[in-house]
C-alpha cells in the first residue's frame, strides 16, 4: 500500500503503524517542536509519543505511533498543534457493561488474571490481543479513567465509549520507558530503547533509556496512594484500594533497576525534560529560582506535563530533576495529579449518539398531527412543542395572533391545552395535604367544583399555579403549568414523604392520561351544544363547576374554567382519543384554533400571570396582587412564614401593573427596564409581557414596578436594549373587562 | 449478529394502585386476569384492570392512556438497551421489572421472555424513544 | 458516577436520582413562633461537613421514594444505607 | 522563547507568632485581599495562610471567564468594579495576565431566555455596563463557527453580548497578586493549615495551625469550598454548600473561536485560550462534595451540548478533566463581610463565578478588614440578608458555572 507523509509518498505494509513505516524508510526526523521549532523524530512506539504528531484529513493531533496505515493515507506532521475543520462527524456510540472482574492491560499478567477470574470477565487491551476463553476481550481499547473504584471508562477503536461497572478491577497496565536527561536528548534519531527494539534496531537510531515508570494513572485517579520506589526511580502503587488491585510491572515488579540519576553536565537549555512542551532543565532551574517549591507550581511555571502526551515520558524525570535542584528526596515532592482521560478522546466519541435529533426529547400531545397538518408554528415549552399560532395564507405572527384573539373574544376559539400538568390526589387526608401545599384554603370546595390555587416555595416565592378540582369525596385533580408539571409533583411528593408521612394521601401523575381542549368565547356553548348532552347554560353549569358526560361521543370531564376571562369550557378526554375530540371540535361550527401567543395575550388582558414570565423566583403572590389567594385563616402553609419577613413585606416591592404606552401603537420590548424619567438610570422594574390587543385596539404591557399599585396614572419610561425610552402610563393590571362580565358569555336571548 | 425486531404493542386497561403490593419489589406477577408490576413499596401497576376492580384499595387511578409499549425481540435485544440503559440487564431476569432511564427518558422495563423486552414510556416521549431505538438497532445489525 | 443504594431498587447509577441535601432538617412545628433568624437558619444555614454527612436522595427516575444515607463527602464512600 | 513568568515570584518565609491581619486561604481572592490591604491601606503586617500551595484551588481550576453583566444593581456594581480593575491590572501588577477582552456571548434558546436576556441587557446598560442584545444573524457575525440554524433542537434565538468581557490566564493572575503582595511585605505562608480558631470573650484572636499558633488583630476567611469547615471552628454555620464544579481542556488547535460563548439552556460554556486549547465548563454536580472530582455524565452532557452549538468541535479531543470545590449560596450571590464573631470576617459563596470577581472581591474585603465594616460594594452581600429575605437572586445571570 502507499501513504503520504509531509507531501512525499511512501510504501507501507499491512498492520504497520505510520511511525514504524517512517522509521523503516529511514525517516528519523520529519517533525518540529511546538515552542522552539527544533527538529524532532519518532521517539517511542506507543501512546506516550511526545514528538510524532500528525494531522490525517480532518483528524488532528494523532500519534504516528498509533496510526495504522491504510492505502492512500495522507499525514502531515504537526508542531504540537492541530487543525479543526468543518467536516461531517463520524458516527460514534456508547455502551454500558457490567462484570465481576475487569482487567486493564492484555500483557502476560493481565491475561493470566483474566484467565483465572470467575464470573463475567472483561479484558481491555490498547493494542491487538488474542481471544481468551470465557472472557470478553476488547482490544484496541484504551481505559481512559477509573472513577469511584468500580466504574471504568474506555474507548474502543476510537468510536465506541464503554462504561463498565466492575465488582473488581485488576490493573495490569505495565510501565512506560522514560528518556535519560543529557544535552541533545531530543535530537532526531534518539529514541527510547523499547522503541528501538520494536522498530527492529533501525540504522542511525540511538537507543536511550532512563528507566521505566509504572502506568499508575488509573490507580491514582481512583484515589490510590503512591510510594517512591528507589530501585526503579519512579512512583509505584502503595497501600490498599477496595476492589482494585495491581498486578505485573505496574507494581514495579520485574522492572529493571533505574540507572543512577544525576543532573547532567553541559548546556541545561539543551537538556529536554518535556519534549512535547519543549521544556528544558534550564527552565526548571529558573522556576526553582523564582521561589517555587511545589511540583504543581513547577509544572505550571514550566508547563511540564501539560502537553497532549500529559507528560507520560516527562513527569518522572521532572520529579527527579526538581528534587535534585531543591535538594530534597523525590518522595517528598509527591506527584502531580493524574487526571482522566489517560489518552485524549474526541468530543464526538464522548457525545455518542445523543446528538442532533436525539440530543433531547421533543414531547408532543395527541393532537400534534393535526397542528402540523394545519401549518402551526411551534414554540418550545420545556421539552414540549406547542403551537404558537396558526398563520393563514400570507399572515405574519402579529396578524395571526390578532385574528386568533378576536375569535376568542367575539366568537369561539379552541386551544390544545393537553400539556397542562395533572396530578391525581387521593386519600382521606387529601384536603389537609392541599391546605398545606397551596397558599389558599380548600375546606369549602365542594365535589364537582374547582378553585384556582397558588403554591409558594419555602422562602415564600411563587412556585406555580393551577386549578384544583374536587372530583370525589376524597379525590382531587390538580393542574400545574406546562413547564412545572414534573417539578410540582416532585415538590408535593417530597413534602408528603419526608415531612408529612402521617398523611394518608397518594399522588399520581395523570398529565398524559388526559387530552384537554379549551373551548373559549361567547359562542362556546353554541359550538359544544351539538356535541354533548351536558347542559351548558350558566344556571345548570356555573363558573368553576365540573360536569361528567360525553362530548362528540367520547366520555369526557368538562370544566368551566377560563384563562381568558371569556366563557370557556375545558374538555378532558382519554389521551388516546384526544385527536378524535380535537377534530370533532375543529370541524364543528367554525372554531378558530389558537396557540400559546394568543393565549398569552388573552390572559395578559386579564392580568393572569404566567409563572416564569411574570415571576422569576423573587416574586411573591402579594407582588402579583393576589392577596385574595393567601389564606389568612390557615395556621400554616408552605412559604407562609417567609412572607412575614421584613423584605418580603416591604411596601415598595415591585408589584404587577399594566402599562399603556402613550403612543397606542408603540409596542414595548419585553424585558425593557422601567425608569421614572427618560434620563433616569435607576431601574424601577421591568416589562414582563407586551402585546398588541385586538380587544383594546392598542398595545399594552404587564410590568413589575416598584410600589406600582400606588402609582396609577404616572407616566414612566421603558428603556429598550436599543433606541429611545418609551413613555407609558401605569394603570391597574387588569385592562379588559375589569368587572368580569364576560365570564358567563352572552346573556341568554 | 441476529436481528432484533422492534414493534409497538397495545396495552390493556391499566390502573395504578396504592396499598400493599401483591408482588415483591421490582417483580411482576399475575393477578386475577391482569399483570401486577411493582412501582414502589406502596404502589403497583395492574395491566388489565379498571378502577372498579380496586375500589377498596387506598387509592386507584386509571392510567390506561399514560403509557405506550415498545417490544424488542431477538438475541441481541439486551445489547440494544445496554446502549442507553445503565442497569445490569443480566440481573433483570424474566419476572423482574425495573424503572430506570433509557437515554434521556424514564422507562418501565419488563422482560416477558429471555430474549423479549418491553419498554413502557409516556406517550409524549414515544417519538423520541422509537427514533432512539431504531438508531440503536443500526449498531447491532 | 456515584452508585447510590436505593432501599427498594438496590444500587443504581447516580443519574437516576435527585439530591435532597442534608437530612435531619425537620420543618419547624410552629414557624410563626420563630424569629427571622431562626427561620433563616431552617431555610438556608447548613452544616456542610467535610467528612460524614447524613443526606437525602430520591430515586427520581425509579421508584420515586425519598431515603437517607450517610456518605463521606471526601471519599464519596457510602457508610450507612437508610430507608 | 519568551519567558511567561518573572524570574522571581515570592519569598517562602516562616510564619511570625502575630500579625495585624491573618488571611486564611492563599487562593486568588485571598492573595488579592492581601495585596489591596498593603497597597490601599498600608497594612503590610499581614500573613496569607495556605494549607497546601498558593493558588491550588478554584483560582486555577476555573474557566477564567470575565464579565460584569449581572442582573441586579448590587451585583452589577461589584462585578463592574472588578472589570474596571481588570482593565488596569497588567500594568498595576507588572505581569502579563494574558487578559483578552474578546467579548462574552450568552445564548438564548427559548422565548423566555430571550425575555430574560433582554431584561438583563437593559438593566446592565442602566448600570453603565457595555451590554448588547444580538439577534441570531448578529450572533453569527460575532461567532461564525456557532451553529445558529433554526433546525436544531434548541436553536439560538439571540444572545446577550458584553464586548469588554473575556478571559485571562488564571495562575498568572494569582501569581501576579502574590508577587506584588510579597514585594509589599506580606508573608505568604504555604503548607500551613488552620486547625482551629481561638476565641476570647467572643472575639477571634488567633488561629491554630499546623505550624503553630498565630495571633491576629483581624482574621479573614477566604477559602472557597472550605468556608463552612473554617467557620465551624468559630462555631458558625453558613448558608453555603460545597459542590464539585468540573471543567475540561482540549489539545492545542489553530484558533477557530475568538469569543467566549455561554449557554444556560444547554449548559455549556467555552472559550479558546491563547495557546489554542478549548476550555469548557458546565454546571455543578448536584451532591455535596469536597473531593475535587465530579461525575462523568456531567462532562458527557456538556460535550453533547457543545457539539449542538459547535459542529466543528466534533474531532477536538478532551485532554484533561478536573474539578474544583465551590461553595454555593441559595441566591447564587456571595457573602462578603463581618460575622457574628467579632474580629472574624468571611468572604465566600462566590459559587461558580468567583474568578471574574477576584480584583473587586480582594479590594472590598481588604477595605472591610481595614475598617472593620463593609465597603459600599459588599454591604448588600451580608449574612443578614438571609434573615431579612433581601436575597440577591442571580440564578438567571449565573445559571451555568463560569
PDB file of N, CA, C and O in Angstrom, chain D residues 181-213:
ATOM      1  N   UNK D 181       2.049  41.271  46.481  1.00  0.00           N
ATOM      2  CA  UNK D 181       1.832  41.295  47.931  1.00  0.00           C
ATOM      3  C   UNK D 181       3.132  40.993  48.663  1.00  0.00           C
ATOM      4  O   UNK D 181       3.498  41.677  49.629  1.00  0.00           O
ATOM      5  N   UNK D 182       3.847  39.982  48.169  1.00  0.00           N
ATOM      6  CA  UNK D 182       5.133  39.619  48.779  1.00  0.00           C
ATOM      7  C   UNK D 182       6.088  40.808  48.741  1.00  0.00           C
ATOM      8  O   UNK D 182       6.742  41.132  49.738  1.00  0.00           O
ATOM      9  N   UNK D 183       6.110  41.495  47.617  1.00  0.00           N
ATOM     10  CA  UNK D 183       7.029  42.630  47.464  1.00  0.00           C
ATOM     11  C   UNK D 183       6.681  43.755  48.443  1.00  0.00           C
ATOM     12  O   UNK D 183       7.551  44.500  48.873  1.00  0.00           O
ATOM     13  N   UNK D 184       5.385  43.846  48.824  1.00  0.00           N
ATOM     14  CA  UNK D 184       4.972  44.888  49.773  1.00  0.00           C
ATOM     15  C   UNK D 184       5.138  44.429  51.218  1.00  0.00           C
ATOM     16  O   UNK D 184       4.758  45.139  52.152  1.00  0.00           O
ATOM     17  N   UNK D 185       5.671  43.205  51.408  1.00  0.00           N
ATOM     18  CA  UNK D 185       5.984  42.758  52.764  1.00  0.00           C
ATOM     19  C   UNK D 185       5.029  41.747  53.354  1.00  0.00           C
ATOM     20  O   UNK D 185       5.196  41.303  54.495  1.00  0.00           O
ATOM     21  N   UNK D 186       3.992  41.362  52.605  1.00  0.00           N
ATOM     22  CA  UNK D 186       3.052  40.350  53.093  1.00  0.00           C
ATOM     23  C   UNK D 186       3.757  38.994  53.152  1.00  0.00           C
ATOM     24  O   UNK D 186       4.510  38.636  52.248  1.00  0.00           O
ATOM     25  N   UNK D 187       3.541  38.251  54.234  1.00  0.00           N
ATOM     26  CA  UNK D 187       4.095  36.899  54.353  1.00  0.00           C
ATOM     27  C   UNK D 187       3.126  35.896  53.723  1.00  0.00           C
ATOM     28  O   UNK D 187       1.984  35.761  54.180  1.00  0.00           O
ATOM     29  N   UNK D 188       3.590  35.222  52.680  1.00  0.00           N
ATOM     30  CA  UNK D 188       2.798  34.153  52.071  1.00  0.00           C
ATOM     31  C   UNK D 188       3.317  32.842  52.647  1.00  0.00           C
ATOM     32  O   UNK D 188       4.442  32.443  52.365  1.00  0.00           O
ATOM     33  N   UNK D 189       2.491  32.215  53.493  1.00  0.00           N
ATOM     34  CA  UNK D 189       2.944  31.021  54.210  1.00  0.00           C
ATOM     35  C   UNK D 189       2.222  29.790  53.664  1.00  0.00           C
ATOM     36  O   UNK D 189       1.012  29.626  53.877  1.00  0.00           O
ATOM     37  N   UNK D 190       2.958  28.954  52.955  1.00  0.00           N
ATOM     38  CA  UNK D 190       2.362  27.757  52.366  1.00  0.00           C
ATOM     39  C   UNK D 190       2.557  26.563  53.286  1.00  0.00           C
ATOM     40  O   UNK D 190       3.367  26.598  54.203  1.00  0.00           O
ATOM     41  N   UNK D 191       1.790  25.505  53.043  1.00  0.00           N
ATOM     42  CA  UNK D 191       1.887  24.313  53.884  1.00  0.00           C
ATOM     43  C   UNK D 191       1.529  24.623  55.319  1.00  0.00           C
ATOM     44  O   UNK D 191       2.096  24.074  56.263  1.00  0.00           O
ATOM     45  N   UNK D 192       0.603  25.537  55.512  1.00  0.00           N
ATOM     46  CA  UNK D 192       0.216  25.975  56.863  1.00  0.00           C
ATOM     47  C   UNK D 192      -1.304  25.891  56.986  1.00  0.00           C
ATOM     48  O   UNK D 192      -2.018  26.808  56.581  1.00  0.00           O
ATOM     49  N   UNK D 193      -1.775  24.765  57.505  1.00  0.00           N
ATOM     50  CA  UNK D 193      -3.221  24.543  57.576  1.00  0.00           C
ATOM     51  C   UNK D 193      -3.782  25.044  58.894  1.00  0.00           C
ATOM     52  O   UNK D 193      -3.247  24.749  59.963  1.00  0.00           O
ATOM     53  N   UNK D 194      -4.867  25.801  58.808  1.00  0.00           N
ATOM     54  CA  UNK D 194      -5.541  26.285  60.013  1.00  0.00           C
ATOM     55  C   UNK D 194      -6.382  25.151  60.581  1.00  0.00           C
ATOM     56  O   UNK D 194      -7.211  24.562  59.874  1.00  0.00           O
ATOM     57  N   UNK D 195      -6.130  24.828  61.874  1.00  0.00           N
ATOM     58  CA  UNK D 195      -6.831  23.708  62.506  1.00  0.00           C
ATOM     59  C   UNK D 195      -7.800  24.174  63.584  1.00  0.00           C
ATOM     60  O   UNK D 195      -8.587  23.388  64.092  1.00  0.00           O
ATOM     61  N   UNK D 196      -7.736  25.462  63.923  1.00  0.00           N
ATOM     62  CA  UNK D 196      -8.652  25.967  64.929  1.00  0.00           C
ATOM     63  C   UNK D 196      -8.655  27.484  64.950  1.00  0.00           C
ATOM     64  O   UNK D 196      -7.715  28.128  64.455  1.00  0.00           O
ATOM     65  N   UNK D 197      -9.732  28.041  65.470  1.00  0.00           N
ATOM     66  CA  UNK D 197      -9.824  29.494  65.634  1.00  0.00           C
ATOM     67  C   UNK D 197     -10.040  29.769  67.118  1.00  0.00           C
ATOM     68  O   UNK D 197     -10.980  29.241  67.719  1.00  0.00           O
ATOM     69  N   UNK D 198      -9.128  30.542  67.697  1.00  0.00           N
ATOM     70  CA  UNK D 198      -9.164  30.788  69.137  1.00  0.00           C
ATOM     71  C   UNK D 198     -10.040  31.997  69.446  1.00  0.00           C
ATOM     72  O   UNK D 198      -9.836  33.077  68.905  1.00  0.00           O
ATOM     73  N   UNK D 199     -11.027  31.783  70.303  1.00  0.00           N
ATOM     74  CA  UNK D 199     -11.927  32.861  70.694  1.00  0.00           C
ATOM     75  C   UNK D 199     -11.624  33.291  72.127  1.00  0.00           C
ATOM     76  O   UNK D 199     -11.336  32.453  72.979  1.00  0.00           O
ATOM     77  N   UNK D 200     -11.667  34.593  72.363  1.00  0.00           N
ATOM     78  CA  UNK D 200     -11.531  35.109  73.726  1.00  0.00           C
ATOM     79  C   UNK D 200     -12.609  36.157  73.921  1.00  0.00           C
ATOM     80  O   UNK D 200     -12.664  37.146  73.191  1.00  0.00           O
ATOM     81  N   UNK D 201     -13.493  35.895  74.883  1.00  0.00           N
ATOM     82  CA  UNK D 201     -14.615  36.807  75.142  1.00  0.00           C
ATOM     83  C   UNK D 201     -15.386  37.077  73.848  1.00  0.00           C
ATOM     84  O   UNK D 201     -15.672  38.224  73.492  1.00  0.00           O
ATOM     85  N   UNK D 202     -15.667  36.001  73.130  1.00  0.00           N
ATOM     86  CA  UNK D 202     -16.490  36.130  71.933  1.00  0.00           C
ATOM     87  C   UNK D 202     -15.777  36.751  70.755  1.00  0.00           C
ATOM     88  O   UNK D 202     -16.369  36.986  69.705  1.00  0.00           O
ATOM     89  N   UNK D 203     -14.479  37.008  70.908  1.00  0.00           N
ATOM     90  CA  UNK D 203     -13.741  37.616  69.805  1.00  0.00           C
ATOM     91  C   UNK D 203     -12.683  36.644  69.288  1.00  0.00           C
ATOM     92  O   UNK D 203     -12.055  35.922  70.053  1.00  0.00           O
ATOM     93  N   UNK D 204     -12.514  36.603  67.965  1.00  0.00           N
ATOM     94  CA  UNK D 204     -11.484  35.757  67.370  1.00  0.00           C
ATOM     95  C   UNK D 204     -10.134  36.452  67.532  1.00  0.00           C
ATOM     96  O   UNK D 204      -9.960  37.588  67.092  1.00  0.00           O
ATOM     97  N   UNK D 205      -9.195  35.773  68.190  1.00  0.00           N
ATOM     98  CA  UNK D 205      -7.920  36.429  68.499  1.00  0.00           C
ATOM     99  C   UNK D 205      -6.724  35.721  67.867  1.00  0.00           C
ATOM    100  O   UNK D 205      -5.634  36.289  67.783  1.00  0.00           O
ATOM    101  N   UNK D 206      -6.886  34.468  67.449  1.00  0.00           N
ATOM    102  CA  UNK D 206      -5.751  33.737  66.892  1.00  0.00           C
ATOM    103  C   UNK D 206      -6.245  32.528  66.114  1.00  0.00           C
ATOM    104  O   UNK D 206      -7.402  32.121  66.246  1.00  0.00           O
ATOM    105  N   UNK D 207      -5.346  31.987  65.303  1.00  0.00           N
ATOM    106  CA  UNK D 207      -5.645  30.719  64.629  1.00  0.00           C
ATOM    107  C   UNK D 207      -4.613  29.684  65.082  1.00  0.00           C
ATOM    108  O   UNK D 207      -3.437  30.006  65.271  1.00  0.00           O
ATOM    109  N   UNK D 208      -5.073  28.474  65.286  1.00  0.00           N
ATOM    110  CA  UNK D 208      -4.168  27.343  65.494  1.00  0.00           C
ATOM    111  C   UNK D 208      -3.830  26.774  64.124  1.00  0.00           C
ATOM    112  O   UNK D 208      -4.727  26.619  63.293  1.00  0.00           O
ATOM    113  N   UNK D 209      -2.547  26.512  63.882  1.00  0.00           N
ATOM    114  CA  UNK D 209      -2.182  25.981  62.569  1.00  0.00           C
ATOM    115  C   UNK D 209      -1.215  24.813  62.721  1.00  0.00           C
ATOM    116  O   UNK D 209      -0.671  24.573  63.806  1.00  0.00           O
ATOM    117  N   UNK D 210      -0.996  24.125  61.620  1.00  0.00           N
ATOM    118  CA  UNK D 210      -0.035  23.018  61.631  1.00  0.00           C
ATOM    119  C   UNK D 210       1.388  23.545  61.830  1.00  0.00           C
ATOM    120  O   UNK D 210       2.316  22.771  61.992  1.00  0.00           O
ATOM    121  N   UNK D 211       1.522  24.878  61.783  1.00  0.00           N
ATOM    122  CA  UNK D 211       2.839  25.475  62.054  1.00  0.00           C
ATOM    123  C   UNK D 211       2.774  26.389  63.266  1.00  0.00           C
ATOM    124  O   UNK D 211       3.507  27.361  63.365  1.00  0.00           O
ATOM    125  N   UNK D 212       1.858  26.045  64.177  1.00  0.00           N
ATOM    126  CA  UNK D 212       1.806  26.752  65.446  1.00  0.00           C
ATOM    127  C   UNK D 212       0.697  27.790  65.527  1.00  0.00           C
ATOM    128  O   UNK D 212      -0.017  28.058  64.565  1.00  0.00           O
ATOM    129  N   UNK D 213       0.568  28.394  66.728  1.00  0.00           N
ATOM    130  CA  UNK D 213      -0.470  29.390  66.972  1.00  0.00           C
ATOM    131  C   UNK D 213      -0.043  30.722  66.368  1.00  0.00           C
ATOM    132  O   UNK D 213       1.120  31.129  66.499  1.00  0.00           O
TER     133      UNK D 213
END
